[in-house]
mmCIF file with all atom_site columns, C-alpha atoms in Angstrom:
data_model
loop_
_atom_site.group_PDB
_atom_site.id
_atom_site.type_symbol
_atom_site.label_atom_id
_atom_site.label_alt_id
_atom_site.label_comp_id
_atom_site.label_asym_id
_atom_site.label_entity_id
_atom_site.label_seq_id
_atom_site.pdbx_PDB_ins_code
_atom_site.Cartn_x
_atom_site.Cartn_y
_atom_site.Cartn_z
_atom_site.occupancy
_atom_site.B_iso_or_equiv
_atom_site.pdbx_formal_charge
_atom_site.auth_seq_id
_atom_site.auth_comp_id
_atom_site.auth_asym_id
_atom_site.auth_atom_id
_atom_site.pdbx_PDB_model_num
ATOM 1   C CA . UNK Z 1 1   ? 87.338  130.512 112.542 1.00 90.00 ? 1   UNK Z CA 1
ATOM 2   C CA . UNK Z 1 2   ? 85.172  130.247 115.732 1.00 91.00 ? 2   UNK Z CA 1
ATOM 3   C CA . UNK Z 1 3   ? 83.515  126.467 114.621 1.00 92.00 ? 3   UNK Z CA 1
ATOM 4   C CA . UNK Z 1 4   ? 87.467  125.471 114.212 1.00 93.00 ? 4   UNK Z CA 1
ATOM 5   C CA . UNK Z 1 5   ? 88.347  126.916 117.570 1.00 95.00 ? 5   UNK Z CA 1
ATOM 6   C CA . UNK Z 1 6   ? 85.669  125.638 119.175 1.00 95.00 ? 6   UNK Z CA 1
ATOM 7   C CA . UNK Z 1 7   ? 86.209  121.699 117.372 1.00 96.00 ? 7   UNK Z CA 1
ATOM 8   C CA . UNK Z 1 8   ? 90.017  121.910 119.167 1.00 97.00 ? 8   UNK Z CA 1
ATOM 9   C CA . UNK Z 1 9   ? 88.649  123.095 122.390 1.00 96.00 ? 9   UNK Z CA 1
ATOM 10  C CA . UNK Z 1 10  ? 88.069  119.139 123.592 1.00 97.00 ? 10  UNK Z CA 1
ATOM 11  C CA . UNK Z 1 11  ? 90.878  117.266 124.529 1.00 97.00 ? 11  UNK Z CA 1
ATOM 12  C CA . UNK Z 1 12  ? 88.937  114.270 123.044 1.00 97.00 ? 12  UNK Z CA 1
ATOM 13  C CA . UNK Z 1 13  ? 88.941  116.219 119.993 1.00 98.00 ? 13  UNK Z CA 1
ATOM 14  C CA . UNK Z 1 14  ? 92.760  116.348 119.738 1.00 98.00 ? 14  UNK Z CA 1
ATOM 15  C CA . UNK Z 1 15  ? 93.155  113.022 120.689 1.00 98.00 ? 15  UNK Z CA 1
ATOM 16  C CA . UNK Z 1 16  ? 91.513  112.213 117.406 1.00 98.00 ? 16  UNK Z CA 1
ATOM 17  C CA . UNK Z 1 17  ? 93.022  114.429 115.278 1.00 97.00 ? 17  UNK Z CA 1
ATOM 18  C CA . UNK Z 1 18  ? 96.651  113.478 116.658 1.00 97.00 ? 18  UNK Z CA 1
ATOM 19  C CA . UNK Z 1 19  ? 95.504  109.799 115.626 1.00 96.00 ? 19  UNK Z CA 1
ATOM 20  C CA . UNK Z 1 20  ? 94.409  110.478 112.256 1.00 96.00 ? 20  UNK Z CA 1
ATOM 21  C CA . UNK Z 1 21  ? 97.707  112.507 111.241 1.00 92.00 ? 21  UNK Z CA 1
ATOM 22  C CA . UNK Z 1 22  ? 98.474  111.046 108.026 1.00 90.00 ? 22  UNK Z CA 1
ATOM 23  C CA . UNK Z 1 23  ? 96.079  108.034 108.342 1.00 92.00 ? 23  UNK Z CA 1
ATOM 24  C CA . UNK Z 1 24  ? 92.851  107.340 107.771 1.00 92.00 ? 24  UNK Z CA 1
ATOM 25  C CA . UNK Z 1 25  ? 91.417  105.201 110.807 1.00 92.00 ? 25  UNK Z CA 1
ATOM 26  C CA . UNK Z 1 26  ? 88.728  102.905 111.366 1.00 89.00 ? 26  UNK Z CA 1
ATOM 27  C CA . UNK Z 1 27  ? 86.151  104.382 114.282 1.00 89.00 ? 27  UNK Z CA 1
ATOM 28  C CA . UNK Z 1 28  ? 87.243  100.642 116.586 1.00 87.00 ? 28  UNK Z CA 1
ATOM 29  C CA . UNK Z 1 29  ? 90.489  101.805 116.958 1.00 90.00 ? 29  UNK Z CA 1
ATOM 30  C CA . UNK Z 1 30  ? 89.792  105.090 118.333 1.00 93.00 ? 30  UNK Z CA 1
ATOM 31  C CA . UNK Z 1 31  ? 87.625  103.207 121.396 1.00 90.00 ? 31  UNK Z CA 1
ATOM 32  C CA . UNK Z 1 32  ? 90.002  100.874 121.908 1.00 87.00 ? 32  UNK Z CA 1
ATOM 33  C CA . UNK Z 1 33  ? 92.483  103.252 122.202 1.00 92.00 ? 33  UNK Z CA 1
ATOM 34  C CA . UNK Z 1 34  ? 91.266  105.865 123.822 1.00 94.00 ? 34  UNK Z CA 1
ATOM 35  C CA . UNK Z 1 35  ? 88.988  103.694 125.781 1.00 92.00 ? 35  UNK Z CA 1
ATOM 36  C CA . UNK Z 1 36  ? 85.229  105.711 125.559 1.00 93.00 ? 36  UNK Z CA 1
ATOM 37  C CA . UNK Z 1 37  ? 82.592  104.676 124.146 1.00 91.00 ? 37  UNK Z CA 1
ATOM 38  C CA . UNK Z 1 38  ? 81.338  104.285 120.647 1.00 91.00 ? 38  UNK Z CA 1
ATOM 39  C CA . UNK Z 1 39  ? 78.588  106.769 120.678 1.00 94.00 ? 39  UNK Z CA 1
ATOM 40  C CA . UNK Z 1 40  ? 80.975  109.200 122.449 1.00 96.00 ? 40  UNK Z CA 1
ATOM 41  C CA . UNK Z 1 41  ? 83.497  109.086 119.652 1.00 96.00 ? 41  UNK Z CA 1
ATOM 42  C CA . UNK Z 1 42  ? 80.987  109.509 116.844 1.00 95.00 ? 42  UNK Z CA 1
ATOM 43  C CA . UNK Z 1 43  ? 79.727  112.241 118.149 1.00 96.00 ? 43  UNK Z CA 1
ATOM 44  C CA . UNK Z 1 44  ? 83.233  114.238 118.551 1.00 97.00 ? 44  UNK Z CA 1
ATOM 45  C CA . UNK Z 1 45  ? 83.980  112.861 115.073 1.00 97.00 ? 45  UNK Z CA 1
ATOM 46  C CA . UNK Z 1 46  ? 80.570  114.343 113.654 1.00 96.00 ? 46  UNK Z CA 1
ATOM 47  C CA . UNK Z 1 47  ? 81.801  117.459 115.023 1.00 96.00 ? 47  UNK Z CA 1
ATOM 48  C CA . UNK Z 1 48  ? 84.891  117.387 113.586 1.00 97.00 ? 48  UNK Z CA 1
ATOM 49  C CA . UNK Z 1 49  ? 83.255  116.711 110.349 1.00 96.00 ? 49  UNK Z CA 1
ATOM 50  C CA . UNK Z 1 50  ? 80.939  120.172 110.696 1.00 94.00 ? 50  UNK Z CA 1
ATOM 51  C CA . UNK Z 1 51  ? 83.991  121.750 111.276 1.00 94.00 ? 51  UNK Z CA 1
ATOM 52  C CA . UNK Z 1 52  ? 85.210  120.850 107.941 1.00 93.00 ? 52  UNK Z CA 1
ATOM 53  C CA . UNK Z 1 53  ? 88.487  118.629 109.810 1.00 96.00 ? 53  UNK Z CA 1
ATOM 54  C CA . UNK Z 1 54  ? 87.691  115.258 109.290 1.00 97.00 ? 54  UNK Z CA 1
ATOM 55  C CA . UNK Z 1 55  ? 86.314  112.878 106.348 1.00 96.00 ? 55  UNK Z CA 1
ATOM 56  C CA . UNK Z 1 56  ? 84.262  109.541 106.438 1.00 95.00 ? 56  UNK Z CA 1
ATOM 57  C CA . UNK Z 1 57  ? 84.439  106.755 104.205 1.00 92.00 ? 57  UNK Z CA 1
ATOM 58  C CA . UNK Z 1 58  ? 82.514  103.855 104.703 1.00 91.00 ? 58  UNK Z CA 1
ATOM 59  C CA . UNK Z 1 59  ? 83.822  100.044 103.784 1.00 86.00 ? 59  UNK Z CA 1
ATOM 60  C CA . UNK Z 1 60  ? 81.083  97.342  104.434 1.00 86.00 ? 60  UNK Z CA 1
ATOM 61  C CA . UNK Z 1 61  ? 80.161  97.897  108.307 1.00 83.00 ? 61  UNK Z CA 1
ATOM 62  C CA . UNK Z 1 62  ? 83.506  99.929  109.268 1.00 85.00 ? 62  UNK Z CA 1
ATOM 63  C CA . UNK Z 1 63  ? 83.684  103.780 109.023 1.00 89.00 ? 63  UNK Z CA 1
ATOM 64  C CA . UNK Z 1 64  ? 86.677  105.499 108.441 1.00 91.00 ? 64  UNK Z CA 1
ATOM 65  C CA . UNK Z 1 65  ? 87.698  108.612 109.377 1.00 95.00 ? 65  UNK Z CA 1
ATOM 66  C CA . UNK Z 1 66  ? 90.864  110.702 108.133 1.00 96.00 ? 66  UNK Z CA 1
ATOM 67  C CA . UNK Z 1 67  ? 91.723  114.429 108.479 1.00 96.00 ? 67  UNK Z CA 1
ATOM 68  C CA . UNK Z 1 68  ? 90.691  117.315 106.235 1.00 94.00 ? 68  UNK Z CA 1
ATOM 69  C CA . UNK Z 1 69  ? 92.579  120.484 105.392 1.00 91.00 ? 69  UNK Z CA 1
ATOM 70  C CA . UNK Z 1 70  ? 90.371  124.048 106.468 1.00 90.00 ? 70  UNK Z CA 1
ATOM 71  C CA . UNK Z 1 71  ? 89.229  125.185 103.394 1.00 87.00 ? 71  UNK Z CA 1
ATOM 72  C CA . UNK Z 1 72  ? 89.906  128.955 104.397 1.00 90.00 ? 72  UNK Z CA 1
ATOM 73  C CA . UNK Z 1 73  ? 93.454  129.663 104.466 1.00 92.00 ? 73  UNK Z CA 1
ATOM 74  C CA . UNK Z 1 74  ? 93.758  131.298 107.677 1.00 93.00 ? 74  UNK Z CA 1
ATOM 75  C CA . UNK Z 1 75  ? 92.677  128.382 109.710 1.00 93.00 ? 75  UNK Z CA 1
ATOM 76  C CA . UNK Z 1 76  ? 95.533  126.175 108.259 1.00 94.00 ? 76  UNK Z CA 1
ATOM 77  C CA . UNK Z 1 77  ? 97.998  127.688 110.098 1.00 96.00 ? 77  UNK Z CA 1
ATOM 78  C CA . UNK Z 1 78  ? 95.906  127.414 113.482 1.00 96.00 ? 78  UNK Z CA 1
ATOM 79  C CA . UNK Z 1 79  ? 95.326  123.967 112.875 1.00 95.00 ? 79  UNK Z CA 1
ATOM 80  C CA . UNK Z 1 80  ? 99.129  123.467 111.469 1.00 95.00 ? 80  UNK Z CA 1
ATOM 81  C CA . UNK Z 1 81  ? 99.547  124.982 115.045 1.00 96.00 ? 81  UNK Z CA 1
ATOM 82  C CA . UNK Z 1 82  ? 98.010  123.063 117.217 1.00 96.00 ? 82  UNK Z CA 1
ATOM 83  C CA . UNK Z 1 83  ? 98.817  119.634 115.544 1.00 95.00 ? 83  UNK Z CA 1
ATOM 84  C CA . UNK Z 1 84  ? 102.153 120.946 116.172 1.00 94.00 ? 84  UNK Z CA 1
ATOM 85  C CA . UNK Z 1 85  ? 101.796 121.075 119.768 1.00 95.00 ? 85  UNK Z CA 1
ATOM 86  C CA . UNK Z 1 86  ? 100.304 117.820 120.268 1.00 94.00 ? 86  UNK Z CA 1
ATOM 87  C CA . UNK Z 1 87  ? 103.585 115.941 119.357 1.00 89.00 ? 87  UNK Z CA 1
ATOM 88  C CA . UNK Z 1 88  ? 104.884 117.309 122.370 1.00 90.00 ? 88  UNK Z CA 1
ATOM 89  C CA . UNK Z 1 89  ? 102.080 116.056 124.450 1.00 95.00 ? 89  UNK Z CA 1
ATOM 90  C CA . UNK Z 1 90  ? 103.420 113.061 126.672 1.00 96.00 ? 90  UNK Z CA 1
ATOM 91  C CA . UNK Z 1 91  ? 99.332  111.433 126.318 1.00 95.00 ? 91  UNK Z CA 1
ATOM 92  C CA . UNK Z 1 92  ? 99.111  112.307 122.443 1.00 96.00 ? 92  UNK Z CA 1
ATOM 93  C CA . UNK Z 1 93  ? 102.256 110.455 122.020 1.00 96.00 ? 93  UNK Z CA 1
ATOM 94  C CA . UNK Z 1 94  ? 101.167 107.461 124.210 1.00 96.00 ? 94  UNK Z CA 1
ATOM 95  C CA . UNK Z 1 95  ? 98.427  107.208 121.765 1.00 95.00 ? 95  UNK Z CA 1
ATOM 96  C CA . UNK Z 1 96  ? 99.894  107.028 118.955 1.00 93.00 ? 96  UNK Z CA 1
ATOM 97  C CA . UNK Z 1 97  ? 102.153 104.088 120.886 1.00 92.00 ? 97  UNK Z CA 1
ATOM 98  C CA . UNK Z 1 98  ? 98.901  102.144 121.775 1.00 90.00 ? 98  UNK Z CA 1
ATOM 99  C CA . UNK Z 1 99  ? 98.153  102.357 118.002 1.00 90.00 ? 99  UNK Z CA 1
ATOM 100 C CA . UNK Z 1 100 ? 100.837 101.046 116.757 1.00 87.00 ? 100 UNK Z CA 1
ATOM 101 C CA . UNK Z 1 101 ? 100.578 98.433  119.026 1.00 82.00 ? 101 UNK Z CA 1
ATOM 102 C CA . UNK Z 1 102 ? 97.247  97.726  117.952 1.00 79.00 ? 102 UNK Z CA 1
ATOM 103 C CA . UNK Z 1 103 ? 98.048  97.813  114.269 1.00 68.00 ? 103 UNK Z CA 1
ATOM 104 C CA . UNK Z 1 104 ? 100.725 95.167  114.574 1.00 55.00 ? 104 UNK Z CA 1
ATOM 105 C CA . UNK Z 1 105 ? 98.847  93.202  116.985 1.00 60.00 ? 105 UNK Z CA 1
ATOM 106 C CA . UNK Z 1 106 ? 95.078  94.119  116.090 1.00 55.00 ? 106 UNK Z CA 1
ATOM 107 C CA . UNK Z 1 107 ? 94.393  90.278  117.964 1.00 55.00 ? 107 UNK Z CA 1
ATOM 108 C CA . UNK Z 1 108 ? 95.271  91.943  121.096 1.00 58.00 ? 108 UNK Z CA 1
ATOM 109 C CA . UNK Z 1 109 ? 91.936  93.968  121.254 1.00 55.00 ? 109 UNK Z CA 1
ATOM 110 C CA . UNK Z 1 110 ? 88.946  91.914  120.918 1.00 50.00 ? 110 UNK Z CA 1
ATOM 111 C CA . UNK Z 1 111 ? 86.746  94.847  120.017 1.00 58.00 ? 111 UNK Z CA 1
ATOM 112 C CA . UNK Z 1 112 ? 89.264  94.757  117.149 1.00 61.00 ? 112 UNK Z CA 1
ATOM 113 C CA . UNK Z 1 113 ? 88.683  91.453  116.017 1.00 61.00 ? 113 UNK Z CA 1
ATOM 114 C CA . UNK Z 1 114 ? 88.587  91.752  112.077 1.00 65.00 ? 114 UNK Z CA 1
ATOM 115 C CA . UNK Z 1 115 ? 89.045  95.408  111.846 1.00 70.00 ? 115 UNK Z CA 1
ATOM 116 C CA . UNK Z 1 116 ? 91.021  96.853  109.360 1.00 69.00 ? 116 UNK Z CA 1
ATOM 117 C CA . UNK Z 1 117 ? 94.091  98.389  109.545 1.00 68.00 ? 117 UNK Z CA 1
ATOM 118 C CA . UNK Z 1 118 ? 94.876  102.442 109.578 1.00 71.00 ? 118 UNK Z CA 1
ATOM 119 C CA . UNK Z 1 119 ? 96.206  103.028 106.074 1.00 68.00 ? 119 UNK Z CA 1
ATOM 120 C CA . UNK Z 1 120 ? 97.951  105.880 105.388 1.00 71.00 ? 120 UNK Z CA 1
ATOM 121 C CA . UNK Z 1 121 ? 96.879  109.023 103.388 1.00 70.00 ? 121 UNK Z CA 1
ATOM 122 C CA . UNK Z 1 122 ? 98.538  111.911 101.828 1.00 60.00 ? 122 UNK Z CA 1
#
């Protein structure tokens, strides 16, 4: 319980969650849209992943990330919780917009440029 508390103490860390509700993302996206660095974002997504809260799957040169139920059954509800919260968040939600933005638009971004699109997971 502590390693998933600590993994939603960041706000980066939520931002990434919020954008991988449902969909599995490509690692480009989440600079564009949140607009840090690359090696920044890996390393809140490799901490996500020790938590046991995020996947990787690697196509070709892109990695992409999508989120992972808690295996212990009394973290689900924390998490359920807090991704709860988030979609009250003015900033979460203005993330998702600049996604969806860049999903319909991905030509928009040129750190984008032949990056493929979130697809979405059950």
């Amino acid at each position: 319980m502590s390693q998933l508390l600590a993994a939603l103490a960041d706000p980066t860390r939520l931002r990434l969650l919020n954008l991988m509700r449902g969909r599995e993302v490509c690692v480009c996206y989440f600079v564009e849209i949140l607009g840090q660095g690359q090696p920044k974002i890996s390393r809140h997504l490799a901490y996500l992943r020790r938590a046991g809260l995020v996947r990787a799957r690697r196509e070709g040169k892109w990695m992409h990330y999508s989120m992972e139920r808690p295996d212990d059954a009394a973290a689900r509800p924390v998490l359920d919780a807090v991704l709860g919260s988030l979609a009250e968040d003015r900033k979460m939600q203005a993330d998702l917009k600049r996604l969806e933005r860049a999903c319909c638009k991905p030509e928009m971004f040129v750190t984008l440029e032949g990056a493929p699109l979130p697809a979405r997971v059950e």
